[in-house]
Short mmCIF file of C-alpha atoms (C1' of nucleotides) in Angstrom, two decimals:
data_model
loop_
_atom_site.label_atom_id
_atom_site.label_comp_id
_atom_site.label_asym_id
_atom_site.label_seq_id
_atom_site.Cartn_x
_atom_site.Cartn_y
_atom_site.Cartn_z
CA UNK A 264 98.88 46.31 48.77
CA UNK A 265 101.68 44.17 47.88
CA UNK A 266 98.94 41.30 47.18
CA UNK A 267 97.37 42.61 44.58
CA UNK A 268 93.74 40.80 44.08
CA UNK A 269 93.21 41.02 40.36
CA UNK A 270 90.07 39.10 39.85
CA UNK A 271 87.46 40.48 42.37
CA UNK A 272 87.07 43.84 40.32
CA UNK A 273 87.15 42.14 37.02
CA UNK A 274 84.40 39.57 37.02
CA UNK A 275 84.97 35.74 37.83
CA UNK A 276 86.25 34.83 34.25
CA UNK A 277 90.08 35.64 35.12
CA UNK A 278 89.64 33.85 38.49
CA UNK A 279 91.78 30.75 37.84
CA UNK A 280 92.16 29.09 41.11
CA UNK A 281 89.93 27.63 44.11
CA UNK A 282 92.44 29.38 46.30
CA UNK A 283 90.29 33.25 46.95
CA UNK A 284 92.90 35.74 47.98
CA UNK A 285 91.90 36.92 52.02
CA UNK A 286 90.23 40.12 50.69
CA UNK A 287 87.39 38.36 48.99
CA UNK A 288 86.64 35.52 52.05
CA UNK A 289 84.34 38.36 52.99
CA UNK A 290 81.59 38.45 55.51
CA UNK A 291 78.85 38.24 52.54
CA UNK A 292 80.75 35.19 50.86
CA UNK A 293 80.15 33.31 54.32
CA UNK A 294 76.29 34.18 54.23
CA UNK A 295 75.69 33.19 50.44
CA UNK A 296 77.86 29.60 51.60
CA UNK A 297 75.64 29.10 54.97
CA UNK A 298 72.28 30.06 52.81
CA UNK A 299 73.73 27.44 49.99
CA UNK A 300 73.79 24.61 52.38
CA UNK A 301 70.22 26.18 54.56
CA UNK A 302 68.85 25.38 50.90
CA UNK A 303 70.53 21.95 50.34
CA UNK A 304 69.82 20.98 54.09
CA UNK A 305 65.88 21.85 52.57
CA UNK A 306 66.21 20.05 49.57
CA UNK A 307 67.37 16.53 51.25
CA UNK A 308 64.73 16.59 53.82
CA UNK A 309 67.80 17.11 56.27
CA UNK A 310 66.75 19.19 59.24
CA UNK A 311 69.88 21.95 59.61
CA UNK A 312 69.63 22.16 63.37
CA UNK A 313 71.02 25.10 65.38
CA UNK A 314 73.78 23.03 66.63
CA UNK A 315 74.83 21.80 63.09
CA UNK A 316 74.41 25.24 61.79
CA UNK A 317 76.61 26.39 64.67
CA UNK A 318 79.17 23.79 63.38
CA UNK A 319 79.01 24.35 59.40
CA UNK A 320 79.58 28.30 60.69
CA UNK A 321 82.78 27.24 62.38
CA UNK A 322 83.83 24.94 59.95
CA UNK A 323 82.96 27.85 57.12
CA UNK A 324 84.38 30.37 58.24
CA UNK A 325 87.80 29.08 57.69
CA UNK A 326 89.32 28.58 54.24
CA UNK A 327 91.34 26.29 55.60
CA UNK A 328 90.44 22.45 57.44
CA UNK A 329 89.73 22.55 60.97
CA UNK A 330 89.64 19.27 63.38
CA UNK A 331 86.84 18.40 65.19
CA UNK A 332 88.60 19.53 68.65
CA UNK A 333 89.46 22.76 67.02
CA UNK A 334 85.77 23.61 66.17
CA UNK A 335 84.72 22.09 69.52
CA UNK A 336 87.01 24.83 71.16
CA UNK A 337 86.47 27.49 68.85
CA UNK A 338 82.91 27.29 70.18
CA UNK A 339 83.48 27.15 73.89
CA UNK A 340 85.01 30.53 72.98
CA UNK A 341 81.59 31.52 72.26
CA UNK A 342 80.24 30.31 74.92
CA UNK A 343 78.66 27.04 72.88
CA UNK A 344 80.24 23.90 75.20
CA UNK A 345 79.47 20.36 73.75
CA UNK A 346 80.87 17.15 74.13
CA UNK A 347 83.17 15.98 71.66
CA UNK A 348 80.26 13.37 70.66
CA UNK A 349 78.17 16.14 69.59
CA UNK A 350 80.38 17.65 67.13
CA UNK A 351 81.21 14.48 65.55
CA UNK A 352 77.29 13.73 64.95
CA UNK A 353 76.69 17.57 63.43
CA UNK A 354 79.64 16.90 61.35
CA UNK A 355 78.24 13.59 60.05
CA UNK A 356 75.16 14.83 59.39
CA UNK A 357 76.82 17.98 57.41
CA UNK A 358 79.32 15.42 55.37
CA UNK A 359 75.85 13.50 54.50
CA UNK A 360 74.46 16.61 53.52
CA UNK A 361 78.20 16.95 51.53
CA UNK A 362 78.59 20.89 52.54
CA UNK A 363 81.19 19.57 53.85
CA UNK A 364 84.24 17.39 52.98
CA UNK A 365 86.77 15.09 54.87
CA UNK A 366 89.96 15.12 54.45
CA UNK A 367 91.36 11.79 55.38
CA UNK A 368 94.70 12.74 55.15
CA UNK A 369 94.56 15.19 58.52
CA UNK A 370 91.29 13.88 59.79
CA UNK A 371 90.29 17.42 59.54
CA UNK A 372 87.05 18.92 57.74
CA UNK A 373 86.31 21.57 55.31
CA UNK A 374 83.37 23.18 53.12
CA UNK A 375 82.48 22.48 50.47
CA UNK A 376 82.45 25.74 47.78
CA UNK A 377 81.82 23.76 44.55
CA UNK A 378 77.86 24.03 42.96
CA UNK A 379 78.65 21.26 40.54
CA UNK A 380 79.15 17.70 42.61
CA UNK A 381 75.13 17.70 42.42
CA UNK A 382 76.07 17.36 38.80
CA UNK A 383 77.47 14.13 39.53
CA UNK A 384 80.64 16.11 38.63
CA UNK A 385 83.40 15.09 42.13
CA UNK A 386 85.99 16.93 43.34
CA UNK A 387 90.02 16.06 43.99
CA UNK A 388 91.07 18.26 47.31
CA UNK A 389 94.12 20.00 47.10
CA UNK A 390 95.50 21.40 50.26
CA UNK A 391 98.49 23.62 50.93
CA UNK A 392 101.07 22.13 53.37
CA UNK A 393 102.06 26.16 54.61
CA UNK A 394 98.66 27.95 55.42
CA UNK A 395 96.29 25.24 55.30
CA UNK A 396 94.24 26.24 52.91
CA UNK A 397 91.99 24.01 51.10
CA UNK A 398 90.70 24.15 47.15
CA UNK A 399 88.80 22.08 45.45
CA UNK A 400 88.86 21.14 41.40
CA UNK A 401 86.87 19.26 39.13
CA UNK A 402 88.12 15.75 38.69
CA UNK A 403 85.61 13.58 37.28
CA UNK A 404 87.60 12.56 34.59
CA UNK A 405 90.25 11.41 37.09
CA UNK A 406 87.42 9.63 38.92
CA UNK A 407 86.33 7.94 35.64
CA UNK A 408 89.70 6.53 35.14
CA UNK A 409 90.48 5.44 38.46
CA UNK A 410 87.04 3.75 37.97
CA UNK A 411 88.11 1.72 35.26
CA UNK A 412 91.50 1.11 36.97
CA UNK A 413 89.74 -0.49 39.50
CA UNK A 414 86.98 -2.78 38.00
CA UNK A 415 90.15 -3.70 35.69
CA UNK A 416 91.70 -5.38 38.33
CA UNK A 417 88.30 -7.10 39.26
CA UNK A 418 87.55 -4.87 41.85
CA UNK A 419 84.18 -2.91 42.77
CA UNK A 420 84.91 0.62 43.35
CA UNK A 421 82.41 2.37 46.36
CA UNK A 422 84.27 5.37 47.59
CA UNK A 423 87.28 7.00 46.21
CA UNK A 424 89.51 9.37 47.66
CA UNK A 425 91.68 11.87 45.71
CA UNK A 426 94.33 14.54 47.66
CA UNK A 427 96.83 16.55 47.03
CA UNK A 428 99.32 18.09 49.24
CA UNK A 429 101.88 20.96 48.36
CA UNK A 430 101.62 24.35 48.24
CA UNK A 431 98.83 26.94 47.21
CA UNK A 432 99.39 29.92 44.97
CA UNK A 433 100.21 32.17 47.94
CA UNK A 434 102.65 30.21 49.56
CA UNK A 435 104.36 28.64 46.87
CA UNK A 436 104.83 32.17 45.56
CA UNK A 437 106.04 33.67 49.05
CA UNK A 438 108.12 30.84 49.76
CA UNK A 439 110.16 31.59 46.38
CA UNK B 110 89.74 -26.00 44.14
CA UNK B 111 86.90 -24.10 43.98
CA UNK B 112 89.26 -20.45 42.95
CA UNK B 113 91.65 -22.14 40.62
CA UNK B 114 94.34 -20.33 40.58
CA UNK B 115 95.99 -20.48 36.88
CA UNK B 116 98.31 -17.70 36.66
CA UNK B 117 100.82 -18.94 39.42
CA UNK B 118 101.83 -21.88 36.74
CA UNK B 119 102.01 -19.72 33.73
CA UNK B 120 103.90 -16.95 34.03
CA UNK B 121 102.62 -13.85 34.43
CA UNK B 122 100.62 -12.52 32.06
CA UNK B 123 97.42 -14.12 32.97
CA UNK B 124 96.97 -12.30 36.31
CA UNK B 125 94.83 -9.94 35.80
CA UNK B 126 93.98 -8.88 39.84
CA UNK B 127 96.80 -8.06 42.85
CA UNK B 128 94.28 -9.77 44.72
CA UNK B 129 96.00 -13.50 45.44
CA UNK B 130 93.56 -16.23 46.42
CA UNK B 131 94.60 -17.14 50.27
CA UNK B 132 96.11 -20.74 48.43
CA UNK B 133 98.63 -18.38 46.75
CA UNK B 134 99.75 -16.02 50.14
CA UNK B 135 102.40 -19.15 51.10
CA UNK B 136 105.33 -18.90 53.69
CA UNK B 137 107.54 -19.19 50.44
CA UNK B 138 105.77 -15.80 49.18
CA UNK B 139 105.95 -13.87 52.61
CA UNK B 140 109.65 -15.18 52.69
CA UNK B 141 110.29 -13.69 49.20
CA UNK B 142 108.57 -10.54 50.10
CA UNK B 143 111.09 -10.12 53.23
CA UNK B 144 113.90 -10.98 51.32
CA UNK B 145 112.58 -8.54 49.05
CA UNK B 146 112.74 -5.84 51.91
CA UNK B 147 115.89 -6.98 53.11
CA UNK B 148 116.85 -5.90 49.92
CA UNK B 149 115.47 -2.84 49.63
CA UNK B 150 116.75 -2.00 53.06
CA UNK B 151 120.47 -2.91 51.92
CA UNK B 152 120.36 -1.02 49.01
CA UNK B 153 119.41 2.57 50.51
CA UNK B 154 121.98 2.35 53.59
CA UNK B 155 118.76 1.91 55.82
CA UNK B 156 119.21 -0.66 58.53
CA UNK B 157 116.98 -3.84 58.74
CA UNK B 158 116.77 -3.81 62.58
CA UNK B 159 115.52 -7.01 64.20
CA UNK B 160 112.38 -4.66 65.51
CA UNK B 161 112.08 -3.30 62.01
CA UNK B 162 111.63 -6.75 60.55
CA UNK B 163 109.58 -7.93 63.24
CA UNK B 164 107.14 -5.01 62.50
CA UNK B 165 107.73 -6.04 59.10
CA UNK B 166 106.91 -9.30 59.19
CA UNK B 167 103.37 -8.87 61.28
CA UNK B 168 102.25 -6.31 58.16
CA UNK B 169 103.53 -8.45 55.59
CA UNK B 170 101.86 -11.73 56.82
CA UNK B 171 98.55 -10.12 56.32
CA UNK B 172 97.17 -9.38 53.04
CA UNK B 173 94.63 -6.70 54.35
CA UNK B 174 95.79 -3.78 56.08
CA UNK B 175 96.53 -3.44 59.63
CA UNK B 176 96.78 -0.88 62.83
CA UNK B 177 99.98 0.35 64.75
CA UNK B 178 97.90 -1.60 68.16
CA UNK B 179 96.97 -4.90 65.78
CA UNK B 180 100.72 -4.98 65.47
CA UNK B 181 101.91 -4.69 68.69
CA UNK B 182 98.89 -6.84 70.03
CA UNK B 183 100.46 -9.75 67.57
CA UNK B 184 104.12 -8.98 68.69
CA UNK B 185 103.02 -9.04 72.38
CA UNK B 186 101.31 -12.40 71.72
CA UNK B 187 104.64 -14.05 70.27
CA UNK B 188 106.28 -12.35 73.59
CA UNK B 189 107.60 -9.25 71.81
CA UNK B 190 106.66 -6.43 73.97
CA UNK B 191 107.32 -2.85 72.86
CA UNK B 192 105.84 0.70 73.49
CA UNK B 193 103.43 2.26 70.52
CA UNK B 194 106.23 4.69 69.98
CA UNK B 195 109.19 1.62 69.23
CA UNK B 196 105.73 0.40 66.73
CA UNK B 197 105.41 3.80 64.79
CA UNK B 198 109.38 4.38 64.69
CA UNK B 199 109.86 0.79 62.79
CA UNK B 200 106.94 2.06 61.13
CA UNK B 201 108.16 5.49 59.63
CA UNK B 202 111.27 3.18 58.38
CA UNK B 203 109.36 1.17 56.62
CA UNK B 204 107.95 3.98 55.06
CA UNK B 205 110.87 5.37 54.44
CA UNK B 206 112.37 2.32 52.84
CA UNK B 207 108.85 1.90 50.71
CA UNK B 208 108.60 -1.47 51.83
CA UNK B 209 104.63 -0.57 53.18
CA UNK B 210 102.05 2.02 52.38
CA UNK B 211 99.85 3.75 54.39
CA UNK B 212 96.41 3.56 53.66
CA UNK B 213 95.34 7.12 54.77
CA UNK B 214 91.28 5.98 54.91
CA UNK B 215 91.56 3.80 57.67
CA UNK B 216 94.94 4.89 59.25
CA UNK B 217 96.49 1.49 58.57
CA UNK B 218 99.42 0.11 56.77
CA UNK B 219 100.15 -2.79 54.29
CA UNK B 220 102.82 -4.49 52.51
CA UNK B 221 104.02 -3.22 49.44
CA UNK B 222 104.19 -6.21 46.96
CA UNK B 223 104.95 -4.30 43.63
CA UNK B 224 108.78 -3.88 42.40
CA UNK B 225 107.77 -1.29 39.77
CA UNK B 226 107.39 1.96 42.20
CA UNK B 227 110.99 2.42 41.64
CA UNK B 228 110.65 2.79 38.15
CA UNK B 229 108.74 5.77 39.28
CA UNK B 230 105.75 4.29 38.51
CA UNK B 231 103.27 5.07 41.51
CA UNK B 232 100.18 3.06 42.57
CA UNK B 233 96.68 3.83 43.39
CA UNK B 234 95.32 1.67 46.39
CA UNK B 235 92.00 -0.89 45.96
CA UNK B 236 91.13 -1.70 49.57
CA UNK B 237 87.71 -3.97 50.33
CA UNK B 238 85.41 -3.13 52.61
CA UNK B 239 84.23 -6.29 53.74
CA UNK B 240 87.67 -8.79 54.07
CA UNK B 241 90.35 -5.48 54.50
CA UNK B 242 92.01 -7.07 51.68
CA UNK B 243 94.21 -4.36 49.86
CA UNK B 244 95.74 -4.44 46.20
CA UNK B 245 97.64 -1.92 44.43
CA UNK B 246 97.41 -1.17 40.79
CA UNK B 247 99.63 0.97 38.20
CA UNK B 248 98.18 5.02 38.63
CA UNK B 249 101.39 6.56 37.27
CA UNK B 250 98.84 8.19 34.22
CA UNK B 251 96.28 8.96 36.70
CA UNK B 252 99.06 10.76 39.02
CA UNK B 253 99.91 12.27 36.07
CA UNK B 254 96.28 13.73 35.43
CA UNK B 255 95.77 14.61 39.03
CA UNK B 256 99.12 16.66 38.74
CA UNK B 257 97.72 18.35 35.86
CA UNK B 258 94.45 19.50 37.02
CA UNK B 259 96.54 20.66 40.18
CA UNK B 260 98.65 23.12 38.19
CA UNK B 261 96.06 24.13 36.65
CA UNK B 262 94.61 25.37 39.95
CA UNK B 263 98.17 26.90 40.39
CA UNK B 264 98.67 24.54 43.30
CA UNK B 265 101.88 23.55 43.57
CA UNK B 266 101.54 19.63 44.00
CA UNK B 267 104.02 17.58 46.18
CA UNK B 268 102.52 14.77 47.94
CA UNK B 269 99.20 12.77 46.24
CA UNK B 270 97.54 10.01 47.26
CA UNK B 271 94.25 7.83 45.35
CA UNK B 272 92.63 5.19 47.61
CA UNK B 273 89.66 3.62 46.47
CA UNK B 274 87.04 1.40 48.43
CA UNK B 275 84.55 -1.02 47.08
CA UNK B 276 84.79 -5.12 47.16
CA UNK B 277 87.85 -7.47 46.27
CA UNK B 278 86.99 -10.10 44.02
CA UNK B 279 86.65 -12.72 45.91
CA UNK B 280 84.29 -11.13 48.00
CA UNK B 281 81.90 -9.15 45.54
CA UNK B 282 81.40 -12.63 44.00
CA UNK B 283 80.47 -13.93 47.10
CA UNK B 284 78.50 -11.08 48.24
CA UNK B 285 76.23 -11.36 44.84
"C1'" DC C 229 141.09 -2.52 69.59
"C1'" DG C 230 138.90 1.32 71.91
"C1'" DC C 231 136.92 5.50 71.77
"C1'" DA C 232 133.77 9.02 69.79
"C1'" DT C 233 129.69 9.59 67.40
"C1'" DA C 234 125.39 8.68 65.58
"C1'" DA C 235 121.40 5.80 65.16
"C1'" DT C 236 118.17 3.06 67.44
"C1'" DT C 237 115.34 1.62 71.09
"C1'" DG C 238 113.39 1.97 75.93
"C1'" DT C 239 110.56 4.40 79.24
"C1'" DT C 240 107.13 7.37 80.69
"C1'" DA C 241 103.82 10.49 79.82
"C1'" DT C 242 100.53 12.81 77.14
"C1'" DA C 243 98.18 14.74 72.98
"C1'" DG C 244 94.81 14.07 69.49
"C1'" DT C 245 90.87 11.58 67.10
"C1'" DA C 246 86.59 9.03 67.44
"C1'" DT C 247 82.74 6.24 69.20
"C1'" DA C 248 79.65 3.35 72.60
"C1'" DA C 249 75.78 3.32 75.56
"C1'" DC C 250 71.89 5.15 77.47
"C1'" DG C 251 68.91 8.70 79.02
"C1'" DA C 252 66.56 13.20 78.11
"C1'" DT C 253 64.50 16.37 75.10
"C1'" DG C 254 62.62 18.13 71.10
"C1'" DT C 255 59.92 17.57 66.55
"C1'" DA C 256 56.54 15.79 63.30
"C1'" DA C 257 52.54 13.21 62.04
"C1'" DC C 258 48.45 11.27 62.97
"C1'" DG D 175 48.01 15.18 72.73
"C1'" DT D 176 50.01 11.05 72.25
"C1'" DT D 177 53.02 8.16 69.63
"C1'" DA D 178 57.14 7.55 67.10
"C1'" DC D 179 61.36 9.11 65.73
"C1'" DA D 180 65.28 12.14 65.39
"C1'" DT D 181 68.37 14.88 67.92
"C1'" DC D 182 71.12 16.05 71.69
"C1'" DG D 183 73.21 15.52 76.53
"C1'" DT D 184 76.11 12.92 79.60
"C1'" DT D 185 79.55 9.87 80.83
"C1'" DA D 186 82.88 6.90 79.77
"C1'" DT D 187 86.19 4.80 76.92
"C1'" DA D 188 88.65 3.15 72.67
"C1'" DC D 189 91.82 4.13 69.24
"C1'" DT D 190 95.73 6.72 66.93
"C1'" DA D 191 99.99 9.20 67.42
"C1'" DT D 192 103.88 11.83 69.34
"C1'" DA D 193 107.02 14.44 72.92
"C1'" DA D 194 110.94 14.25 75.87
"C1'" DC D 195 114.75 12.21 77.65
"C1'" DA D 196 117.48 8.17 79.07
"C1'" DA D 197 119.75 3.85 77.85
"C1'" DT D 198 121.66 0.98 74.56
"C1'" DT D 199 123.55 -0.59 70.28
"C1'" DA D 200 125.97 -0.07 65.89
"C1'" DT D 201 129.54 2.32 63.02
"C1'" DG D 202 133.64 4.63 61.66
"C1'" DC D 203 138.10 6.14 62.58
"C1'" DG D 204 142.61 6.72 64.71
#
DNA sequence: CGCATAATTGTTATAGTATAACGATGTAAC
DNA sequence: GTTACATCGTTATACTATAACAATTATGCG
């Protein structure tokens, strides 16, 4: 016990950080994330094939990123074997769905564990340069700005990407 | 004359986009952009190898971004012919030196044609979508932010990067 | 200068990321 | 149930990046 996890007893007002401690990435968070994106798959008309299912699971059950080549192995394991192709087209159809994110900086994916981007309201990534793990936080004030940067030097902003590397909680604790 | 181009004449306070019309990216610019790099390179005790400034020089003579291959494809076709490897090595000096970015979207590289990033001052990245043009812009407030919300998280921040995608100037005007 | 040392580049091979093209199969709507 | 469309399989290939070790070039010092 010499990580004590505070927060899971106590309610979710003292949790303070998208980084969950290992104790609560439980088998019961995974179902309510794969039923979350079931429903969103529903609402967009999207059809959540086995196959893409099969990828979200992989690609869920990891708090941190995983390449495409990792998922594509992790599933041979299991006795799944598809061509590289194949993952690639699950995970675009998963990033259009947005349960999952890219992050362009390792050309690796993650999911997406935020109810609010439907809200218009977009994430900036942060992910930890020790374990890997990946947390996402509100930034849509940041967006807004870099918005106005942008069109204030007579440019059209489309996309905009926002990442963070360095350390999470855990290892920037441990590594003290 | 159909994109006047006033500030060039005037000093600088009238240029309101790092998006040069192609009348302003002269030989006399690119040569003051090496010089600048030669500089650069002088003043941290890095050296300006002849490979290094040939690399240099193929980034730098573009004003969109461009691919380790695009450069040695350009180097092979003046009779310069190197391995990927010598390519990425010049490369990660040129980083080093902050003579280029790398524009983590596309997995490309550019010439950096700001002198303020030394004041600590660091720039967000405007790239368009349809000409590969890519400006930078002042971000040090927006860094700033992004820092913020990352402690916040308790994410210990060390590396951060804002690129942004949408149309250059020149070509959302002609795209209207 | 001439040697020792370190930095750079060459050479070869390979790892890792992503998509093109086309055919087969499954699904939905009429 | 047939048509139309989306999904997936299969094969091949393009693109991005680095490992390992040898050869060469530059630098500092006696």
């Amino acid at each position: 016990m010499s990580q004590p996890a505070q927060a899971s007893q106590m309610g979710e007002t003292t949790v303070r950080t998208p980084f969950p401690a290992p104790e609560q990435q439980t088998a019961k968070k995974l179902a309510q994330t794969i039923e979350r994106a079931t429903k969103i798959f529903a609402d967009k008309n999207i059809r959540f094939t086995k196959l893409r299912q099969q990828v979200f699971e992989e690609i869920a059950a990891t708090y941190s990123s995983i390449g495409a080549y990792e998922i594509l192995a992790r599933m041979a394991e299991k006795g799944t074997r598809v061509a590289p192709i194949s993952i690639y087209r699950a995970i675009d159809a998963l990033l259009e769905a947005g349960v999952i994110h890219r992050l362009e900086s390792k050309n690796a994916f993650f999911a997406c564990r935020r109810t609010d981007h439907s809200k218009g309201r977009r994430p900036l990534f942060l992910s930890c340069e020790k374990c890997g793990a990946v947390g996402e936080v509100d930034g849509q004030h940041i967006f807004d700005l870099i918005g106005e940067a942008a069109t204030g030097a007579k440019f059209a902003p489309r996309v905009k990407f926002v990442e963070v590397q360095g350390l999470c909680p855990r290892c920037a604790a441990t590594s003290e």
